[in-house]
Structure formats: C-alpha cells, structure tokens
Amino acid sequence: QVQLVESGGGLVQAGGSLRLSCAASGRTVSRYAMGWFRQAPGKEREFVAAISWSGGRTYYADSVKGRFAISRDNAKNTVYLQMSSLKPEDTAVYCCAAKYTTLGTVVPHRAIEYDYWGQGTQVTVSS
C-alpha cells in the first residue's frame, strides 16, 4: 500500500506561483510513475502532468505546458508540481497519483492507469 498526501495548495492571484508537494509513505515510490490530476467544481477530473519513476520523462496537458513543471525526489519519496503564471481556470482540487511500473520511461496520463491516489489539495486562483 502507498499513502499519498498532498500539500502546498492555497489562494493565489492570477499570474502567481505555487508549488505542490506529494509525500508518499508505506512504500518507496522509486518504482512508481507519478502523476497530478485536478478537478474543478462541476467538471470532470483531468490530467495535469506525469513523471516516470526514473524522472527522465515527463508529460503535460496542453493547458499547462510551459507553465507547470513536475519533478521528483526519490530519496525523499516526494513529487512536486511547480505552477507558474497561474490563471483562474487553474482553480481546482489537485491530486497526486502513483502507478507501479517496471518500465522507467512510462508516463501514464489516464486516471484509470493509476493504482493509488491522494485526497487532494485546493488551489484557488483569483482574478
């Protein structure tokens, strides 16, 4: 079992930045691809970014490409999402997810591919 706990959310003005963290416990996530998803009120959950367990590959949704950066520190069992140039439409609950894989290049972008999920952290961007 892997437990994931997100932190770093909050209220920020448009154009500002936030860094989200996802701390894993229960098992090392060094063999887990990690992803971030978000869900806004009244909308479906959508993929944001993913990173391979090696950290060598990343994948982003078009809506955040160039503004968000996903990274990981396997020694700390933590994944990060650096968000810059935030827009009101980025307002959502952000959740991290983990997928066990033996392939160091996998960057899954579909929610159904993930094995474990965190509870999420709220990000609110004011205009």
XYZ file of N, CA and C in Angstrom:
381
model
N 0.831 -1.196 0.000
C 0.000 0.000 0.000
C 0.869 1.251 0.000
N 0.418 2.228 -0.713
C 1.089 3.524 -0.764
C 0.097 4.592 -0.324
N 0.501 5.418 0.617
C -0.324 6.539 1.029
C 0.294 7.818 0.467
N -0.562 8.650 -0.094
C -0.110 9.897 -0.719
C -0.792 11.070 -0.037
N -0.007 12.061 0.328
C -0.553 13.251 0.982
C -0.043 14.493 0.270
N -0.979 15.272 -0.254
C -0.619 16.499 -0.957
C -0.600 17.682 -0.003
N 0.208 18.662 -0.351
C 0.266 19.905 0.408
C 0.722 21.017 -0.507
N 0.578 22.254 -0.033
C 1.070 23.385 -0.795
C 0.004 24.192 -1.510
N -1.241 23.718 -1.449
C -2.306 24.467 -2.087
C -2.622 25.746 -1.332
N -3.476 26.564 -1.936
C -3.853 27.806 -1.289
C -4.487 28.766 -2.265
N -4.585 30.014 -1.821
C -5.171 31.083 -2.622
C -4.048 31.954 -3.181
N -4.087 32.192 -4.472
C -3.054 32.991 -5.121
C -3.703 33.846 -6.195
N -3.106 34.986 -6.468
C -3.622 35.849 -7.524
C -3.177 35.340 -8.891
N -3.942 35.689 -9.885
C -3.589 35.328 -11.254
C -2.185 35.847 -11.572
N -1.409 35.011 -12.223
C -0.032 35.344 -12.534
C 0.959 34.874 -11.489
N 0.456 34.443 -10.349
C 1.313 33.994 -9.267
C 1.759 32.551 -9.427
N 2.456 32.069 -8.399
C 3.020 30.726 -8.432
C 2.708 29.974 -7.147
N 2.680 28.677 -7.261
C 2.559 27.783 -6.114
C 3.359 26.535 -6.408
N 3.852 25.893 -5.353
C 4.482 24.589 -5.521
C 3.743 23.578 -4.656
N 3.202 22.579 -5.312
C 2.530 21.493 -4.616
C 3.516 20.374 -4.349
N 3.319 19.701 -3.225
C 4.125 18.543 -2.881
C 3.218 17.347 -2.665
N 3.722 16.192 -2.972
C 3.013 14.940 -2.748
C 3.984 13.997 -2.038
N 3.744 13.786 -0.761
C 4.609 12.920 0.040
C 4.029 11.516 0.101
N 4.862 10.546 -0.209
C 4.430 9.149 -0.206
C 4.955 8.440 1.028
N 4.166 7.510 1.531
C 4.588 6.685 2.654
C 4.034 5.288 2.486
N 4.562 4.367 3.266
C 4.108 2.989 3.197
C 4.971 2.132 2.293
N 5.537 2.737 1.309
C 6.394 2.006 0.381
C 7.168 3.038 -0.424
N 8.382 2.719 -0.770
C 9.132 3.653 -1.596
C 8.484 3.760 -2.975
N 8.428 4.958 -3.498
C 7.794 5.150 -4.803
C 8.824 5.231 -5.919
N 10.026 4.725 -5.642
C 11.074 4.824 -6.661
C 10.766 3.988 -7.882
N 9.832 3.029 -7.763
C 9.407 2.247 -8.929
C 7.979 2.582 -9.327
N 7.544 3.785 -8.984
C 6.210 4.230 -9.331
C 6.290 5.460 -10.219
N 5.580 5.406 -11.352
C 5.349 6.640 -12.095
C 4.359 7.457 -11.278
N 4.505 8.775 -11.341
C 3.662 9.654 -10.539
C 2.955 10.664 -11.440
N 1.745 11.014 -11.058
C 1.001 11.973 -11.848
C 0.233 12.947 -10.983
N -0.129 14.054 -11.585
C -1.010 15.039 -10.961
C -2.257 15.180 -11.828
N -3.389 15.205 -11.149
C -4.671 15.430 -11.794
C -5.370 16.551 -11.042
N -6.387 17.127 -11.671
C -7.156 18.167 -10.988
C -8.631 18.039 -11.356
N -9.457 18.541 -10.447
C -10.885 18.519 -10.693
C -11.486 19.816 -10.172
N -12.098 20.548 -11.078
C -12.781 21.788 -10.738
C -14.251 21.483 -10.469
N -14.926 22.349 -9.711
C -16.338 22.111 -9.412
C -17.173 21.975 -10.681
N -17.971 20.924 -10.735
C -18.837 20.711 -11.880
C -18.152 20.175 -13.114
N -16.862 19.874 -12.994
C -16.116 19.363 -14.153
C -15.527 17.995 -13.848
N -15.170 17.303 -14.903
C -14.542 16.000 -14.747
C -13.068 16.167 -14.348
N -12.549 15.130 -13.715
C -11.133 15.125 -13.381
C -10.308 15.140 -14.658
N -9.244 15.919 -14.658
C -8.413 15.997 -15.845
C -6.939 15.827 -15.486
N -6.227 15.259 -16.409
C -4.790 15.040 -16.267
C -4.056 16.363 -16.324
N -3.016 16.491 -15.507
C -2.192 17.697 -15.496
C -0.761 17.386 -15.946
N -0.112 16.445 -15.261
C 1.289 16.148 -15.564
C 1.650 14.782 -15.002
N 2.672 14.164 -15.581
C 3.164 12.876 -15.100
C 4.670 12.816 -15.255
N 5.287 11.980 -14.422
C 6.730 11.816 -14.472
C 7.057 10.347 -14.286
N 8.010 9.853 -15.043
C 8.429 8.460 -14.930
C 9.156 8.235 -13.615
N 9.298 6.954 -13.211
C 9.942 6.724 -11.907
C 11.405 7.090 -11.949
N 11.982 7.063 -13.128
C 13.382 7.466 -13.246
C 13.532 8.976 -13.212
N 12.420 9.673 -13.462
C 12.476 11.131 -13.542
C 12.931 11.630 -14.895
N 13.237 10.702 -15.798
C 13.793 11.110 -17.078
C 12.771 11.533 -18.113
N 11.529 11.170 -17.871
C 10.487 11.539 -18.827
C 9.340 12.228 -18.111
N 8.805 13.257 -18.738
C 7.642 13.957 -18.225
C 6.627 14.149 -19.342
N 5.398 14.401 -18.946
C 4.325 14.588 -19.916
C 3.321 15.564 -19.317
N 2.857 16.519 -20.134
C 1.976 17.565 -19.632
C 0.723 17.696 -20.482
N -0.332 18.119 -19.836
C -1.525 18.513 -20.566
C -1.203 19.799 -21.318
N -1.814 19.962 -22.477
C -1.555 21.160 -23.278
C -1.882 22.437 -22.506
N -2.893 22.365 -21.637
C -3.354 23.550 -20.921
C -2.334 24.078 -19.907
N -1.366 23.241 -19.523
C -0.390 23.674 -18.524
C 1.040 23.660 -19.056
N 1.220 23.194 -20.254
C 2.564 23.092 -20.826
C 3.229 24.463 -20.872
N 4.448 24.518 -20.388
C 5.175 25.785 -20.361
C 4.945 26.592 -19.103
N 3.940 26.227 -18.316
C 3.646 26.948 -17.063
C 3.893 26.079 -15.837
N 3.662 24.790 -15.952
C 3.825 23.866 -14.831
C 5.040 22.968 -15.072
N 5.648 22.534 -13.968
C 6.775 21.607 -14.060
C 6.658 20.554 -12.967
N 6.715 19.303 -13.373
C 6.664 18.201 -12.416
C 8.083 17.697 -12.183
N 8.371 17.346 -10.944
C 9.689 16.813 -10.613
C 9.528 15.845 -9.440
N 10.585 15.120 -9.141
C 10.511 14.173 -8.033
C 11.860 14.036 -7.358
N 11.800 13.678 -6.090
C 12.988 13.397 -5.302
C 12.753 12.031 -4.670
N 13.274 10.993 -5.286
C 13.014 9.638 -4.798
C 13.620 9.404 -3.412
N 14.683 10.105 -3.087
C 15.291 9.960 -1.758
C 14.339 10.461 -0.672
N 13.511 11.445 -1.024
C 12.539 11.988 -0.083
C 11.138 11.422 -0.290
N 11.011 10.525 -1.273
C 9.696 9.937 -1.571
C 8.642 11.013 -1.830
N 9.035 12.024 -2.569
C 8.168 13.179 -2.782
C 8.173 13.597 -4.246
N 7.007 14.001 -4.705
C 6.840 14.534 -6.051
C 6.325 15.969 -5.927
N 6.756 16.800 -6.845
C 6.398 18.208 -6.796
C 5.704 18.650 -8.081
N 4.903 19.683 -7.951
C 4.322 20.330 -9.123
C 4.507 21.833 -8.929
N 5.438 22.387 -9.689
C 5.674 23.825 -9.655
C 4.741 24.476 -10.659
N 3.898 25.372 -10.168
C 2.897 26.008 -11.016
C 3.197 27.500 -11.089
N 3.330 27.999 -12.296
C 3.638 29.413 -12.517
C 2.614 30.006 -13.474
N 2.593 31.331 -13.532
C 1.654 32.039 -14.415
C 0.241 31.483 -14.255
N -0.172 31.341 -13.022
C -1.467 30.723 -12.748
C -2.617 31.569 -13.264
N -3.660 30.872 -13.693
C -4.851 31.501 -14.245
C -6.059 31.090 -13.418
N -7.115 31.887 -13.431
C -8.324 31.488 -12.693
C -8.836 30.110 -13.100
N -8.651 29.741 -14.342
C -9.123 28.429 -14.797
C -8.279 27.270 -14.263
N -7.197 27.580 -13.567
C -6.412 26.534 -12.905
C -6.997 26.171 -11.541
N -8.004 26.909 -11.103
C -8.639 26.630 -9.818
C -9.247 25.234 -9.819
N -8.856 24.436 -8.830
C -9.315 23.048 -8.757
C -8.719 22.397 -7.515
N -9.190 21.200 -7.233
C -8.537 20.332 -6.253
C -7.505 19.510 -7.022
N -6.273 19.566 -6.578
C -5.181 18.864 -7.235
C -4.831 17.611 -6.444
N -4.803 16.476 -7.142
C -4.487 15.192 -6.521
C -3.277 14.574 -7.193
N -2.465 13.915 -6.386
C -1.387 13.144 -6.980
C -1.767 11.671 -6.995
N -1.118 10.933 -7.863
C -1.414 9.520 -8.029
C -0.139 8.760 -8.341
N -0.138 7.467 -8.021
C 1.040 6.629 -8.223
C 0.675 5.359 -8.974
N 1.557 4.987 -9.893
C 1.357 3.758 -10.652
C 2.633 2.943 -10.610
N 2.524 1.695 -10.111
C 3.691 0.819 -10.102
C 4.011 0.397 -11.525
N 5.282 0.463 -11.865
C 5.697 0.018 -13.200
C 7.161 -0.399 -13.169
N 7.486 -1.393 -13.959
C 8.877 -1.838 -14.064
C 9.605 -1.074 -15.157
N 8.865 -0.259 -15.904
C 9.448 0.491 -17.008
C 9.753 1.909 -16.571
N 10.993 2.289 -16.665
C 11.412 3.601 -16.197
C 11.024 4.748 -17.082
N 10.387 4.470 -18.221
C 10.025 5.534 -19.156
C 8.532 5.797 -19.230
N 7.756 5.029 -18.467
C 6.297 5.165 -18.540
C 5.844 6.471 -17.900
N 4.977 7.203 -18.599
C 4.375 8.421 -18.074
C 2.872 8.366 -18.338
N 2.133 7.611 -17.526
C 0.699 7.440 -17.780
C -0.069 8.742 -17.618
N -1.060 8.939 -18.486
C -1.833 10.166 -18.412
C -3.326 9.918 -18.268
N -3.707 8.658 -18.106
C -5.113 8.351 -17.878
C -5.314 7.942 -16.430
N -6.354 8.463 -15.802
C -6.590 8.192 -14.384
C -6.721 6.702 -14.110
N -7.304 5.973 -15.022
C -7.551 4.547 -14.818
C -6.247 3.759 -14.699
N -5.152 4.315 -15.149
C -3.871 3.606 -15.109
C -3.223 3.646 -13.729
N -3.681 4.514 -12.857
C -3.025 4.716 -11.572
C -3.587 3.802 -10.484
N -2.700 3.418 -9.558
C -3.053 2.469 -8.509
C -3.445 3.139 -7.197
N -2.813 4.262 -6.882
C -3.034 4.922 -5.595
C -3.274 6.411 -5.811
N -4.092 6.978 -4.919
C -4.466 8.382 -5.027
C -4.391 9.071 -3.669
N -4.042 10.342 -3.708
C -4.120 11.171 -2.520
C -5.481 11.824 -2.426
N -5.715 12.535 -1.326
C -7.004 13.189 -1.097
C -7.125 14.516 -1.816
N -6.007 15.132 -2.104
C -6.046 16.380 -2.852
C -5.786 17.613 -2.015
N -5.413 18.683 -2.690
C -5.201 19.979 -2.064
C -5.836 21.044 -2.948
N -6.513 21.992 -2.324
C -7.251 23.004 -3.070
C -6.320 24.110 -3.542
N -6.459 24.444 -4.817
C -5.760 25.597 -5.394
C -6.816 26.556 -5.927
N -6.767 27.783 -5.455
C -7.717 28.792 -5.905
C -6.947 29.984 -6.456
N -7.248 30.334 -7.699
C -6.572 31.447 -8.355
C -7.585 32.563 -8.573
N -7.333 33.688 -7.960
C -8.253 34.818 -8.085
C -7.835 35.723 -9.237
N -8.840 36.349 -9.840
C -8.555 37.217 -10.991
C -8.291 38.646 -10.549
